[in-house]
GROMACS .gro file of C-alpha atoms in nm:
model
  430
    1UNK     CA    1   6.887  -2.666   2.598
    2UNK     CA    2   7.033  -2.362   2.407
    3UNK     CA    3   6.798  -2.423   2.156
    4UNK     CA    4   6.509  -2.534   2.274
    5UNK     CA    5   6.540  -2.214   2.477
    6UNK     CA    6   6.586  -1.981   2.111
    7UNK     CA    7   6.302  -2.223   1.985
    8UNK     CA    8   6.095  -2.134   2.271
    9UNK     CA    9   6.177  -1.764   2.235
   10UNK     CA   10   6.077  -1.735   1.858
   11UNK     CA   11   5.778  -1.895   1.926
   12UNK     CA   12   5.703  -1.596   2.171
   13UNK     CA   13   5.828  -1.300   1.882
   14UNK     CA   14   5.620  -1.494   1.658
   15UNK     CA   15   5.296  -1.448   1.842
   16UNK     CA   16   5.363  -1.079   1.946
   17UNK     CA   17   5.415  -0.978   1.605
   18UNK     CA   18   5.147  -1.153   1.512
   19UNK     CA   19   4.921  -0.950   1.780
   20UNK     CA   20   5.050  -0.642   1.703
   21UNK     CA   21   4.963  -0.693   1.358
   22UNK     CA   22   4.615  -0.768   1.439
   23UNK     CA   23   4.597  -0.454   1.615
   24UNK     CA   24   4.768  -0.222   1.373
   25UNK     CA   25   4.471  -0.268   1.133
   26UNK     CA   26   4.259  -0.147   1.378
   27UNK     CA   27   4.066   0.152   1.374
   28UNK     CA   28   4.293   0.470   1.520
   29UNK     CA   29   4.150   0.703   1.749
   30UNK     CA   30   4.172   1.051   1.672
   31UNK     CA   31   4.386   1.251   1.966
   32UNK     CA   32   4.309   1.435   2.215
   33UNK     CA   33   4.508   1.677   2.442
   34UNK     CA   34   4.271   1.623   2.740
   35UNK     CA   35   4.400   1.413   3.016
   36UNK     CA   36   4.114   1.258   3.283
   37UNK     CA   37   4.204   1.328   3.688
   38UNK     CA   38   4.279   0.966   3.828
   39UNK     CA   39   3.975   0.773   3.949
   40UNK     CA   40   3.951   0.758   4.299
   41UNK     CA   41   3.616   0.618   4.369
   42UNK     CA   42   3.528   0.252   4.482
   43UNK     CA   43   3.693  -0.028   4.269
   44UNK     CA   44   3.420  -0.156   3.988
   45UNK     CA   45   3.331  -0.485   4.218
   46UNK     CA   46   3.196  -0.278   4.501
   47UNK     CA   47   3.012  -0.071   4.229
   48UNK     CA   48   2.851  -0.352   4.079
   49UNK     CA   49   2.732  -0.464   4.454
   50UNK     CA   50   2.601  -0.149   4.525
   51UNK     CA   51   2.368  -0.176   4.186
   52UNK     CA   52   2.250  -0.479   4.273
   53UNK     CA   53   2.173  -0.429   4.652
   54UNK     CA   54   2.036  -0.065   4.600
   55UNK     CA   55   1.959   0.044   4.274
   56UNK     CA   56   1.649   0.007   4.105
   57UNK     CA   57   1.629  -0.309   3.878
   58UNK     CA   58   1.461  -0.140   3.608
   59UNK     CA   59   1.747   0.078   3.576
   60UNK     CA   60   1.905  -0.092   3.330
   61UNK     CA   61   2.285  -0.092   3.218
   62UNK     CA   62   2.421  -0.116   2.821
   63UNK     CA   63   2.654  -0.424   2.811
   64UNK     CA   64   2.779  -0.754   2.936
   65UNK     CA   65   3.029  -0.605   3.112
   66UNK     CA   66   2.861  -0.207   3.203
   67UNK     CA   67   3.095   0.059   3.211
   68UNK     CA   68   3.188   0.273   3.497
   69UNK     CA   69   3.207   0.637   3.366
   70UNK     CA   70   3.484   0.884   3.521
   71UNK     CA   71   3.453   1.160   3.341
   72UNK     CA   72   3.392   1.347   2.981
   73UNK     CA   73   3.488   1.597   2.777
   74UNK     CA   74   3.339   1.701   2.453
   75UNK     CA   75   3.264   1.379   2.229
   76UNK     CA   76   3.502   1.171   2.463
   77UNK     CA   77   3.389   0.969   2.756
   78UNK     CA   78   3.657   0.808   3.025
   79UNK     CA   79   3.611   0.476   3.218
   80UNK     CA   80   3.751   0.431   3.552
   81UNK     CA   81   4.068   0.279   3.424
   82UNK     CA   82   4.160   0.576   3.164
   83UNK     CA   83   4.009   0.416   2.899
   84UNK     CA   84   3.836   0.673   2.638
   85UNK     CA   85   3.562   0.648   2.454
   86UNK     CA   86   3.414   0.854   2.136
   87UNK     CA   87   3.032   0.892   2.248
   88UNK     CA   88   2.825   0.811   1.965
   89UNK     CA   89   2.495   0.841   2.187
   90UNK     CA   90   2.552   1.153   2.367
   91UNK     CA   91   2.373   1.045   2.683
   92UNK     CA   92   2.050   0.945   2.472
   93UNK     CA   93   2.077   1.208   2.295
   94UNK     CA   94   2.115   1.461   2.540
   95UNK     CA   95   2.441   1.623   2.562
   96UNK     CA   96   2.422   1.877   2.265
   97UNK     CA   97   2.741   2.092   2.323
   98UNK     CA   98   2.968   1.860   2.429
   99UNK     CA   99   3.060   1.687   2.767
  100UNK     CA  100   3.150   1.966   3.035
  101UNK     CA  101   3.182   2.250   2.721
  102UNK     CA  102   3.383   2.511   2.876
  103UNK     CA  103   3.174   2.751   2.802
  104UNK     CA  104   2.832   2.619   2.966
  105UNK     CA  105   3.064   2.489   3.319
  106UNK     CA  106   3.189   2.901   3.375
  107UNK     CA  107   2.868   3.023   3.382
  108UNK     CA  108   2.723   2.720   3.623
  109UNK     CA  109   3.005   2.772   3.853
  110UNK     CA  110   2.961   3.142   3.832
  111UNK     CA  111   2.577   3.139   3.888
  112UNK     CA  112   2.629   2.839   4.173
  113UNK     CA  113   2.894   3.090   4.360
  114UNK     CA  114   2.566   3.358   4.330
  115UNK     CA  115   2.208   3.203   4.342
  116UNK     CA  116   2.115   2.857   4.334
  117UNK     CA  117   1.711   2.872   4.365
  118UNK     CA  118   1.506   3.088   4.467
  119UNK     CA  119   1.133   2.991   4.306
  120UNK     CA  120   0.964   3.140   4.054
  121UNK     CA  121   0.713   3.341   4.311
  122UNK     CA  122   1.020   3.599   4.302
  123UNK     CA  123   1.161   3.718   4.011
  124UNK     CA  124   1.544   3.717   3.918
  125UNK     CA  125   1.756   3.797   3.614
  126UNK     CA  126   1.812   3.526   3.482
  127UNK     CA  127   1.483   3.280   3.414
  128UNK     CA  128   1.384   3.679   3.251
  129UNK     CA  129   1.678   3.673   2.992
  130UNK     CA  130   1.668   3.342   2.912
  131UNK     CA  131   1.287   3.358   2.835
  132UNK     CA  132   1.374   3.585   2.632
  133UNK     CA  133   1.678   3.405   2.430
  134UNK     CA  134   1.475   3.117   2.389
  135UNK     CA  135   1.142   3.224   2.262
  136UNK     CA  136   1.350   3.447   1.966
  137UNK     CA  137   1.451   3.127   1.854
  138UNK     CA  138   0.998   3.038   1.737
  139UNK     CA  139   0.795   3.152   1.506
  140UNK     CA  140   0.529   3.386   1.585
  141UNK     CA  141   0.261   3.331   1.759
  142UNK     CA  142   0.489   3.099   1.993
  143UNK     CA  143   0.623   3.332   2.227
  144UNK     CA  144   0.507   3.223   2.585
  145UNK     CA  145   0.790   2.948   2.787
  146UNK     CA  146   0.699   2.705   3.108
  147UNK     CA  147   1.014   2.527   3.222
  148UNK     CA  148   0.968   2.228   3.376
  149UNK     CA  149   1.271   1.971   3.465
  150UNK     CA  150   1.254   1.706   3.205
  151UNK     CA  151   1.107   1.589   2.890
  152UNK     CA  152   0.819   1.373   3.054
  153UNK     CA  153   0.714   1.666   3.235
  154UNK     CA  154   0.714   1.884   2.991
  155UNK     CA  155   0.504   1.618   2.739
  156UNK     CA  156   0.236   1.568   3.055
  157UNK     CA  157   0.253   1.943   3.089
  158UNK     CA  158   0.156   1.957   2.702
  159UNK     CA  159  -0.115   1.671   2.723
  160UNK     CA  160  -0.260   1.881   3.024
  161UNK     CA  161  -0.217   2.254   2.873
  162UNK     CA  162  -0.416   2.123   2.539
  163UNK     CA  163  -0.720   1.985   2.708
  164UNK     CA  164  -0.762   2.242   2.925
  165UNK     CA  165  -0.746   2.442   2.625
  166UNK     CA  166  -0.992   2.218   2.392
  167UNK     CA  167  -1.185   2.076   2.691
  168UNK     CA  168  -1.111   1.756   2.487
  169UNK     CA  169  -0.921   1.450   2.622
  170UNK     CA  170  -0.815   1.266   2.372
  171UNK     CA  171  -0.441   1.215   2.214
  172UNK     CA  172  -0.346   1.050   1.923
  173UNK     CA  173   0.024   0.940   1.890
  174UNK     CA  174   0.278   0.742   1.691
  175UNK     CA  175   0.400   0.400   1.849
  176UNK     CA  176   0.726   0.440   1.962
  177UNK     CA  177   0.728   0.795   1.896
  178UNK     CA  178   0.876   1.141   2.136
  179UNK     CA  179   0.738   1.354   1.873
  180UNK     CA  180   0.395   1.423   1.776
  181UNK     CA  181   0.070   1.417   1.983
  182UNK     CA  182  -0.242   1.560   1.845
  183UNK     CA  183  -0.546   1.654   2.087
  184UNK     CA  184  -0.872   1.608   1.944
  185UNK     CA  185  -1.303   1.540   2.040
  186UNK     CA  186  -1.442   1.182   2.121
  187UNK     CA  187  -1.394   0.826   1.930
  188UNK     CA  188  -1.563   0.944   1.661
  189UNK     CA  189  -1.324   1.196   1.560
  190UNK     CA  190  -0.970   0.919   1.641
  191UNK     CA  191  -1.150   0.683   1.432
  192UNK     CA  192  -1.222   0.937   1.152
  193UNK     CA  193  -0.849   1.043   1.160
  194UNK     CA  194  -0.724   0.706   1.229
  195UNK     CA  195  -0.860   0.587   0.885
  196UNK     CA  196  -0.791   0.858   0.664
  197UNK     CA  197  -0.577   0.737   0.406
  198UNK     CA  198  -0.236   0.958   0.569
  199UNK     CA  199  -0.226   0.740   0.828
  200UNK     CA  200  -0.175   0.443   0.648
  201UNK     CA  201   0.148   0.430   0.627
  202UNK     CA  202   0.267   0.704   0.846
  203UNK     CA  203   0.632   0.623   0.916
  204UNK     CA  204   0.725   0.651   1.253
  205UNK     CA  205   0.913   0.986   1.313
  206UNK     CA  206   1.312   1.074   1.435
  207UNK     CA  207   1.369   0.952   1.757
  208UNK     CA  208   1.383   0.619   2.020
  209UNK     CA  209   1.240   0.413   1.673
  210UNK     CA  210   1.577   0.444   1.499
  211UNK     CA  211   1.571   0.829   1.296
  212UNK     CA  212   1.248   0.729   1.063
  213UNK     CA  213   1.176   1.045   0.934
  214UNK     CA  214   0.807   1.124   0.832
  215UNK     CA  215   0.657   1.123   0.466
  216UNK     CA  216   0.664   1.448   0.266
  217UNK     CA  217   0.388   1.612   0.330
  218UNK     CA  218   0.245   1.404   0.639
  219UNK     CA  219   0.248   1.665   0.935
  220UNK     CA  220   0.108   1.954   0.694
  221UNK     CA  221  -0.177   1.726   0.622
  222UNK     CA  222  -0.188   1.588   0.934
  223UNK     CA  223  -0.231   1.912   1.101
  224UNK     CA  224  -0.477   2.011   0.875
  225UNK     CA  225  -0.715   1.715   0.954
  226UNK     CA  226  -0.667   1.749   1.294
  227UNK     CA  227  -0.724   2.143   1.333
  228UNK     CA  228  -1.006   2.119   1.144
  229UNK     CA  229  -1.155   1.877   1.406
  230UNK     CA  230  -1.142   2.105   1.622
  231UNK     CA  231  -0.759   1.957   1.761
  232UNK     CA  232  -0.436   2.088   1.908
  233UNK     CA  233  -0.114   1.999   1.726
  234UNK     CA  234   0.186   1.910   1.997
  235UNK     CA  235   0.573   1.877   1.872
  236UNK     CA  236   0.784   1.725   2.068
  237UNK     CA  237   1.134   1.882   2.009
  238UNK     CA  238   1.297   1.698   2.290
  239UNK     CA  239   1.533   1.530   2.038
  240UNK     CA  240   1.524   1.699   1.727
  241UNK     CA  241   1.528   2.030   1.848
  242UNK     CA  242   1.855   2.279   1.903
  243UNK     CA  243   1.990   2.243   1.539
  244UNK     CA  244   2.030   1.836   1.585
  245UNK     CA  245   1.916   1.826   1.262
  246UNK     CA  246   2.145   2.027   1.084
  247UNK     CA  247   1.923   2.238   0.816
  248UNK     CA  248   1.661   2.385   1.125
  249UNK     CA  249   1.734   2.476   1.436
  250UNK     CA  250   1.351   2.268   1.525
  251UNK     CA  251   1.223   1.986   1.347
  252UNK     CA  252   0.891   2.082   1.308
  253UNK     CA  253   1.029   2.314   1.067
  254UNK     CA  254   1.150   2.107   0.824
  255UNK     CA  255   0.795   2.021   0.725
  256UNK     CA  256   0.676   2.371   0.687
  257UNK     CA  257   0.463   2.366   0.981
  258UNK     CA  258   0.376   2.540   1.327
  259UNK     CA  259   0.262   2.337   1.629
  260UNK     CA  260   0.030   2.498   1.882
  261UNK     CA  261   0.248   2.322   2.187
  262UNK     CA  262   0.606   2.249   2.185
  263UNK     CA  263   0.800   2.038   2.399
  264UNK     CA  264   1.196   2.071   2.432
  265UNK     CA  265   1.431   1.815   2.686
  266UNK     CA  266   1.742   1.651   2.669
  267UNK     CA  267   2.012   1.909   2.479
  268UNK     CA  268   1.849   2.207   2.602
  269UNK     CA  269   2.090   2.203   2.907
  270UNK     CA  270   2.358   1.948   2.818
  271UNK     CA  271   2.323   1.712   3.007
  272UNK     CA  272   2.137   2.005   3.322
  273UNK     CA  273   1.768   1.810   3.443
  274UNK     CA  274   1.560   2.080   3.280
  275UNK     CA  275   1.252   2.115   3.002
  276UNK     CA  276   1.028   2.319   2.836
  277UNK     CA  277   0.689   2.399   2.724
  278UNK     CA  278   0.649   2.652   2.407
  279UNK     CA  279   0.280   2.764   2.351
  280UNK     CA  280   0.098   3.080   2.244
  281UNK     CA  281  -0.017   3.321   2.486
  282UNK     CA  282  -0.369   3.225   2.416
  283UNK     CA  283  -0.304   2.849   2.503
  284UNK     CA  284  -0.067   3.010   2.808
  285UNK     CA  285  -0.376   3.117   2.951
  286UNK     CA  286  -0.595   2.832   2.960
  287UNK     CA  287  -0.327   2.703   3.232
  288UNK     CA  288  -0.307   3.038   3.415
  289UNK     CA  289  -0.699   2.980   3.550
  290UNK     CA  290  -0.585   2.630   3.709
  291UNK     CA  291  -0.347   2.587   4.007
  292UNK     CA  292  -0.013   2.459   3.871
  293UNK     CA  293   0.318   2.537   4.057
  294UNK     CA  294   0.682   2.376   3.994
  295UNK     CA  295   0.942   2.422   4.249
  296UNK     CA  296   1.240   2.377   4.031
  297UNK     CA  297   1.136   2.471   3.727
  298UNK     CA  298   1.329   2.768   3.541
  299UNK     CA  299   1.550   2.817   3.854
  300UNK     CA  300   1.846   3.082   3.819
  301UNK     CA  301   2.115   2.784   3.790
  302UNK     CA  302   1.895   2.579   3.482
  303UNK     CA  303   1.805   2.951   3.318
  304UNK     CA  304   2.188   3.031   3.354
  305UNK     CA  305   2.303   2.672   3.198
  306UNK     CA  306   1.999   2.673   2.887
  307UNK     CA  307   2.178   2.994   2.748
  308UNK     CA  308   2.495   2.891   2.822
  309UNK     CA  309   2.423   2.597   2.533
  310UNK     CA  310   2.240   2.852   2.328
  311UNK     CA  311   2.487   3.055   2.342
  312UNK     CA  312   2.745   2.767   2.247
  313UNK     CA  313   2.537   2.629   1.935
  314UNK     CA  314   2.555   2.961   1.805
  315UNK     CA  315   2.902   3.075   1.883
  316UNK     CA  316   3.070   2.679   1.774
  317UNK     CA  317   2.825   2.685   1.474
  318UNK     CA  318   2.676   2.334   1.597
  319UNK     CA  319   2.407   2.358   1.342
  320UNK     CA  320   2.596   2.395   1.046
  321UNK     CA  321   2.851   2.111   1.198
  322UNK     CA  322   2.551   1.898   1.237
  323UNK     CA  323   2.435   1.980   0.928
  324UNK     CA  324   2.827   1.927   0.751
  325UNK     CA  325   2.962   1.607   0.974
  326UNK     CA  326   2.645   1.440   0.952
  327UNK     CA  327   2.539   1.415   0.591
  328UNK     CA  328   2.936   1.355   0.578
  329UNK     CA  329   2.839   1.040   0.828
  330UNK     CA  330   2.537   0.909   0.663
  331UNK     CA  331   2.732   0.907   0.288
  332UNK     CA  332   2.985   0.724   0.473
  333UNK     CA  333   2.748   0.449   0.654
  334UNK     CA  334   2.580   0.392   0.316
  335UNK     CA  335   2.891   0.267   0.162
  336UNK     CA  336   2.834  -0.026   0.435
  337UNK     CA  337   2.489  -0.018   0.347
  338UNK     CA  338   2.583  -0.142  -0.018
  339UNK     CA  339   2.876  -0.340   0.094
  340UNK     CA  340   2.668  -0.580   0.392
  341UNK     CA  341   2.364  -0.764   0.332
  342UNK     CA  342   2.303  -0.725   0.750
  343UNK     CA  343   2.250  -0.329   0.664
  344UNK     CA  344   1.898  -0.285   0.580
  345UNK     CA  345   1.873   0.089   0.580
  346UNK     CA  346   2.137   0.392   0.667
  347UNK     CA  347   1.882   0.734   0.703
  348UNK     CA  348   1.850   0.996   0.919
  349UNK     CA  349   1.908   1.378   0.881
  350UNK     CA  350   2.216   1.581   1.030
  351UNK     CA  351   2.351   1.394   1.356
  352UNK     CA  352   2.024   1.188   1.390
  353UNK     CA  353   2.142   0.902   1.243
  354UNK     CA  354   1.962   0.502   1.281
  355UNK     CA  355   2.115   0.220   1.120
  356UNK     CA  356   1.902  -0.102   1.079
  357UNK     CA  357   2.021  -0.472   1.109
  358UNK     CA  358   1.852  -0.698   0.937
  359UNK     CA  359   1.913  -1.066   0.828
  360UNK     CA  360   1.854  -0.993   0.409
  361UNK     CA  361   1.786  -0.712   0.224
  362UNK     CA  362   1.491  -0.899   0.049
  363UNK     CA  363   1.277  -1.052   0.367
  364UNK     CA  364   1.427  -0.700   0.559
  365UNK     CA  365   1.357  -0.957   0.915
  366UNK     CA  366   1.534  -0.793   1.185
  367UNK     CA  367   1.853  -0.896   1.275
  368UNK     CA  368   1.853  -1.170   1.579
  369UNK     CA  369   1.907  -0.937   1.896
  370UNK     CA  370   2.262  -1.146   2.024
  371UNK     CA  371   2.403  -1.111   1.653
  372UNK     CA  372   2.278  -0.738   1.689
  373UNK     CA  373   2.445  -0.723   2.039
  374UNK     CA  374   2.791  -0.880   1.938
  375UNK     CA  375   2.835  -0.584   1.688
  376UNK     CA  376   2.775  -0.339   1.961
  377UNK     CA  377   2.990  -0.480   2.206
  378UNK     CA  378   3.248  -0.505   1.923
  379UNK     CA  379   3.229  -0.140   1.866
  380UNK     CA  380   3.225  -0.084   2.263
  381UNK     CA  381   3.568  -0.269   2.244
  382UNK     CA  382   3.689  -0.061   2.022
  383UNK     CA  383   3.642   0.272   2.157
  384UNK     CA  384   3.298   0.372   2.011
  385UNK     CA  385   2.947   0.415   2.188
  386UNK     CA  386   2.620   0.379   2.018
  387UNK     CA  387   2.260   0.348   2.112
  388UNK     CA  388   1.989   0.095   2.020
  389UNK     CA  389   1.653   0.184   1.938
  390UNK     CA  390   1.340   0.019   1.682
  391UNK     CA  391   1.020  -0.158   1.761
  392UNK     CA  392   1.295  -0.498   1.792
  393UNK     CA  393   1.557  -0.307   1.920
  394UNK     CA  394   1.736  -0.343   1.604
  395UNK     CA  395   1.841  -0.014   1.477
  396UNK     CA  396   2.180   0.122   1.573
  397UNK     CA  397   2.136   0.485   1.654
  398UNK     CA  398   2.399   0.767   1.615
  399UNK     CA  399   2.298   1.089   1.793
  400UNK     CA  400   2.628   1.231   1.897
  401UNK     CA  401   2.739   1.587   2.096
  402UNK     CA  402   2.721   1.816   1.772
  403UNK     CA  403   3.079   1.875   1.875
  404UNK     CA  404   3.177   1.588   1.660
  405UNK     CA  405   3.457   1.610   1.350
  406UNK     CA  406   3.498   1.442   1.056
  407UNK     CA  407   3.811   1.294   1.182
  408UNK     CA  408   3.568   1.118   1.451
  409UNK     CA  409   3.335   1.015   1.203
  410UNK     CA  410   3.628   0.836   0.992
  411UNK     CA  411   3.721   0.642   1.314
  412UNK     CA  412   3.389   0.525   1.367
  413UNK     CA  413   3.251   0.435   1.038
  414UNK     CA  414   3.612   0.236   1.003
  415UNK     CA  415   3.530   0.078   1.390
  416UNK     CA  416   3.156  -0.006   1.256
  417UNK     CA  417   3.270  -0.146   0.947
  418UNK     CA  418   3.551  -0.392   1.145
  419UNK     CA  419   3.240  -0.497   1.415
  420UNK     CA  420   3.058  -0.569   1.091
  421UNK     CA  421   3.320  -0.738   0.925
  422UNK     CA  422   3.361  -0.951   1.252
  423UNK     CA  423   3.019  -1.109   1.195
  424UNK     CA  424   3.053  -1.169   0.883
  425UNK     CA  425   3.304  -1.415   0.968
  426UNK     CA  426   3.140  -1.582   1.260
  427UNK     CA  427   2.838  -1.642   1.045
  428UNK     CA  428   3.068  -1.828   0.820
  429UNK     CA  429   3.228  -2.024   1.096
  430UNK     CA  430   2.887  -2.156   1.190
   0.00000   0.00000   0.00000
C-alpha cells in the first residue's frame, strides 16, 4: 500500500514538473505596477445572456470564448477575472495615448466638474483653443476645423463638403480602403481615371486591408489626374494620422502631398466619440451657404479631451516611439517572416503593422480562416491582442497605443512566434 501510495505520488511530481516546464518556456510578460479594482459587475454567464437577448447581432465579438473587459491602463487591458492583456489592437486602432493616460483623464474630470455641453451656437474656451492646437498641426492652406463625433461622420461630412464645393457627385475609392476618396465630373471622367495606367495596380493603402502602403509616387500622380479633372482630393487620416506612423505626424505627408479635405477619428480622443473635418477656408464656405448643425460636435468636454492627447503625443514623444518601437517591431516580425512558410509578408510603417498568413510563399493563397483563427486565439491565450483585417480576413494587424516599449514588443513577437510554432506542429500531426 506504502508504495503504491509513493508510486502514485511520483506519478503526480512527474506531471507537475512536467507542466511547469511547459510553461516556463513561455513567453514572460513584462511587469507592471498597476493593480485593476476588483470586478464587481454581473458574472460572465449573465453577460453573455444579456448579448444575446439585447444586443444587436451584428455587433460582433473577437473569439470563441469573448472577453469581458474590466478595465485598462496604458498598453494593458484587464478581464473580469484579473487577467491582463498587452493590447496589440488598441481598440481598432483607436486608443493613441494609452488606456486612461493620466494626463488626458485630469483634464476630463476637470472639464466634467465645469461644463459638459453647451452647443456650438455659444461660444466657450475651449472648442476656441483647441481649434487652434489642432489646425497648427496642417499645412497651409488647411486651416479651417468641423468636429463631428466619429470617423463615418466626418467621411460623409467630407463626401458632402466636396460636392457642394465641385457641384460634382461622384467618388472614387480604394476597396477596402479608410483613406482616400477623390471627387470628380460624370462617368466619363471615373472611367478616364479608372484606366489610366496608375491605377493598375494601385495597392490598397494603411488601414482595415492589413497596413498596404501605397506605391511611390501614386497619390502625387493621383492627385494630379484628378485635380486636373476638375476633382477634390479627400485624406482620410482617421488611422494614420497623430504620428501613428512614426516619421509624420499625417500620412498624407509621407507622399509629399496636400489634400483639399481631411478626415481625422479614432486616436484623436483616445478612445473620446469625436472626429474631424480639415478643409480650406474656401471649401469651409461652400458648407456655410447650406443648413448643417451638429449637436455634439466640438463640445467643451471632446475639445478639452482632443488636446489633452495632443498634448500627450507631444509631451511622451509618441511619434518618435512610434517611429523607434515600431521599425524595432517590424525587423523583429520579419525574422518570422524568413523563418515560416505561413508568413507571406511582414510591412507596415511605425506602429501600423499587418502581417499576412498565407499557405506558401510561392502560390501566396491565403491562409484557411480556422488555421488563421487558431493562431489568434493562441496569442489571446497567451496574453496578447491583435486585430484581423485583408480582403480574406487574413492579415494579422498590429496597431497598438503608441505607449508601447520594446520590452512589449519582445513579449509579443516571442508569443507570435510560439502561436506560430503551435501550427506548425498541428499541421504535422494531420
Amino acid at each position: 500500500m506504502a508504495g503504491r501510495l509513493r508510486r502514485l505520488l511520483g506519478g503526480v511530481a512527474f506531471r507537475q514538473q512536467k507542466w511547469k516546464s511547459s510553461v516556463s518556456t513561455q513567453a514572460k510578460m513584462p511587469p507592471c505596477d498597476f493593480v485593476p479594482a476588483k470586478y464587481e459587475s454581473y458574472p460572465y454567464e449573465r453577460m453573455q445572456k444579456i448579448r444575446e437577448q439585447n444586443i444587436a447581432p451584428s455587433l460582433r465579438t473577437y473569439y470563441k470564448k469573448p472577453l469581458l473587459l474590466h478595465q485598462g491602463h496604458m498598453q494593458w487591458l484587464f478581464d473580469h477575472e484579473g487577467r491582463r492583456y498587452l493590447d496589440l489592437f488598441a481598440g481598432i486602432v483607436t486608443v493613441s495615448v494609452g488606456h486612461c493616460h493620466p494626463k488626458v483623464t485630469m483634464a476630463t474630470q476637470k472639464q466634467m466638474a465645469r461644463l459638459w455641453h453647451t452647443t456650438n451656437i455659444y461660444m466657450y474656451p475651449a472648442i476656441h483653443e483647441y481649434a487652434e492646437k489642432l489646425t497648427s498641426l496642417f499645412p497651409d492652406p488647411l486651416k479651417v476645423v468641423y468636429l463631428t463625433n466619429s470617423g463615418s461622420e466626418a467621411n460623409d461630412l467630407a463626401m458632402f463638403m466636396a460636392r457642394l464645393h465641385t457641384r460634382n457627385f461622384d467618388i472614387i475609392s480604394l476597396r477596402q480602403c479608410y483613406q482616400m476618396f477623390f471627387v470628380v465630373h460624370g462617368e466619363a471622367a471615373i472611367v478616364e481615371i479608372l484606366q489610366c495606367k496608375l491605377f493598375e495596380n494601385a495597392a490598397v493603402p494603411k488601414g482595415v486591408n492589413g497596413a498596404v502602403q501605397y506605391p511611390r509616387n501614386f497619390l502625387k500622380e493621383a492627385y494630379q489626374l484628378i485635380r486636373e479633372r476638375g476633382g477634390l482630393c479627400i485624406s482620410d487620416e482617421v488611422q494614420t494620422g497623430f504620428g501613428r506612423t512614426g516619421s509624420h505626424f499625417w500620412g498624407f505627408q509621407t507622399h509629399g502631398v496636400v489634400p483639399d479635405i481631411v478626415t481625422l477619428a479614432k486616436g484623436i480622443g483616445n478612445g473620446f466619440p469625436m472626429g474631424a473635418v480639415v478643409t480650406t477656408k474656401e471649401i469651409a464656405s461652400s458648407l456655410a451657404q447650406n443648413l448643417h448643425f451638429n449637436t455634439f460636435g466640438g463640445n467643451p468636454l471632446a475639445c478639452v479631451v482632443g488636446a489633452a492627447v495632443l498634448d500627450a503625443i507631444e509631451e511622451d514623444g509618441l511619434q518618435k516611439n512610434s517611429e523607434d518601437v515600431g521599425t524595432y517591431m517590424l525587423l523583429k516580425l520579419a525574422k518570422l517572416r524568413d523563418k515560416y512558410e505561413i508568413v507571406g509578408d511582414v510591412r507596415g510603417k511605425g506602429l501600423m503593422i499587418g502581417v499576412e498568413m498565407v499557405t506558401d510563399k510561392d502560390s501566396r493563397c491565403p491562409l484557411p480562416a480556422e488555421q488563421i483563427s487558431q493562431i489568434w486565439e493562441d496569442c489571446k491565450d497567451m496574453g496578447v491582442l491583435i486585430g484581423r483585417g485583408g480582403l480574406y480576413s487574413q492579415t494579422f494587424r498590429i496597431k497598438p497605443p503608441m505607449c508601447i516599449t520594446k520590452r512589449d514588443v519582445n513579449f509579443a513577437v516571442e508569443v507570435f512566434c510560439t502561436a506560430l510554432q503551435k501550427h506548425v506542429e498541428r499541421a504535422a500531426a494531420t
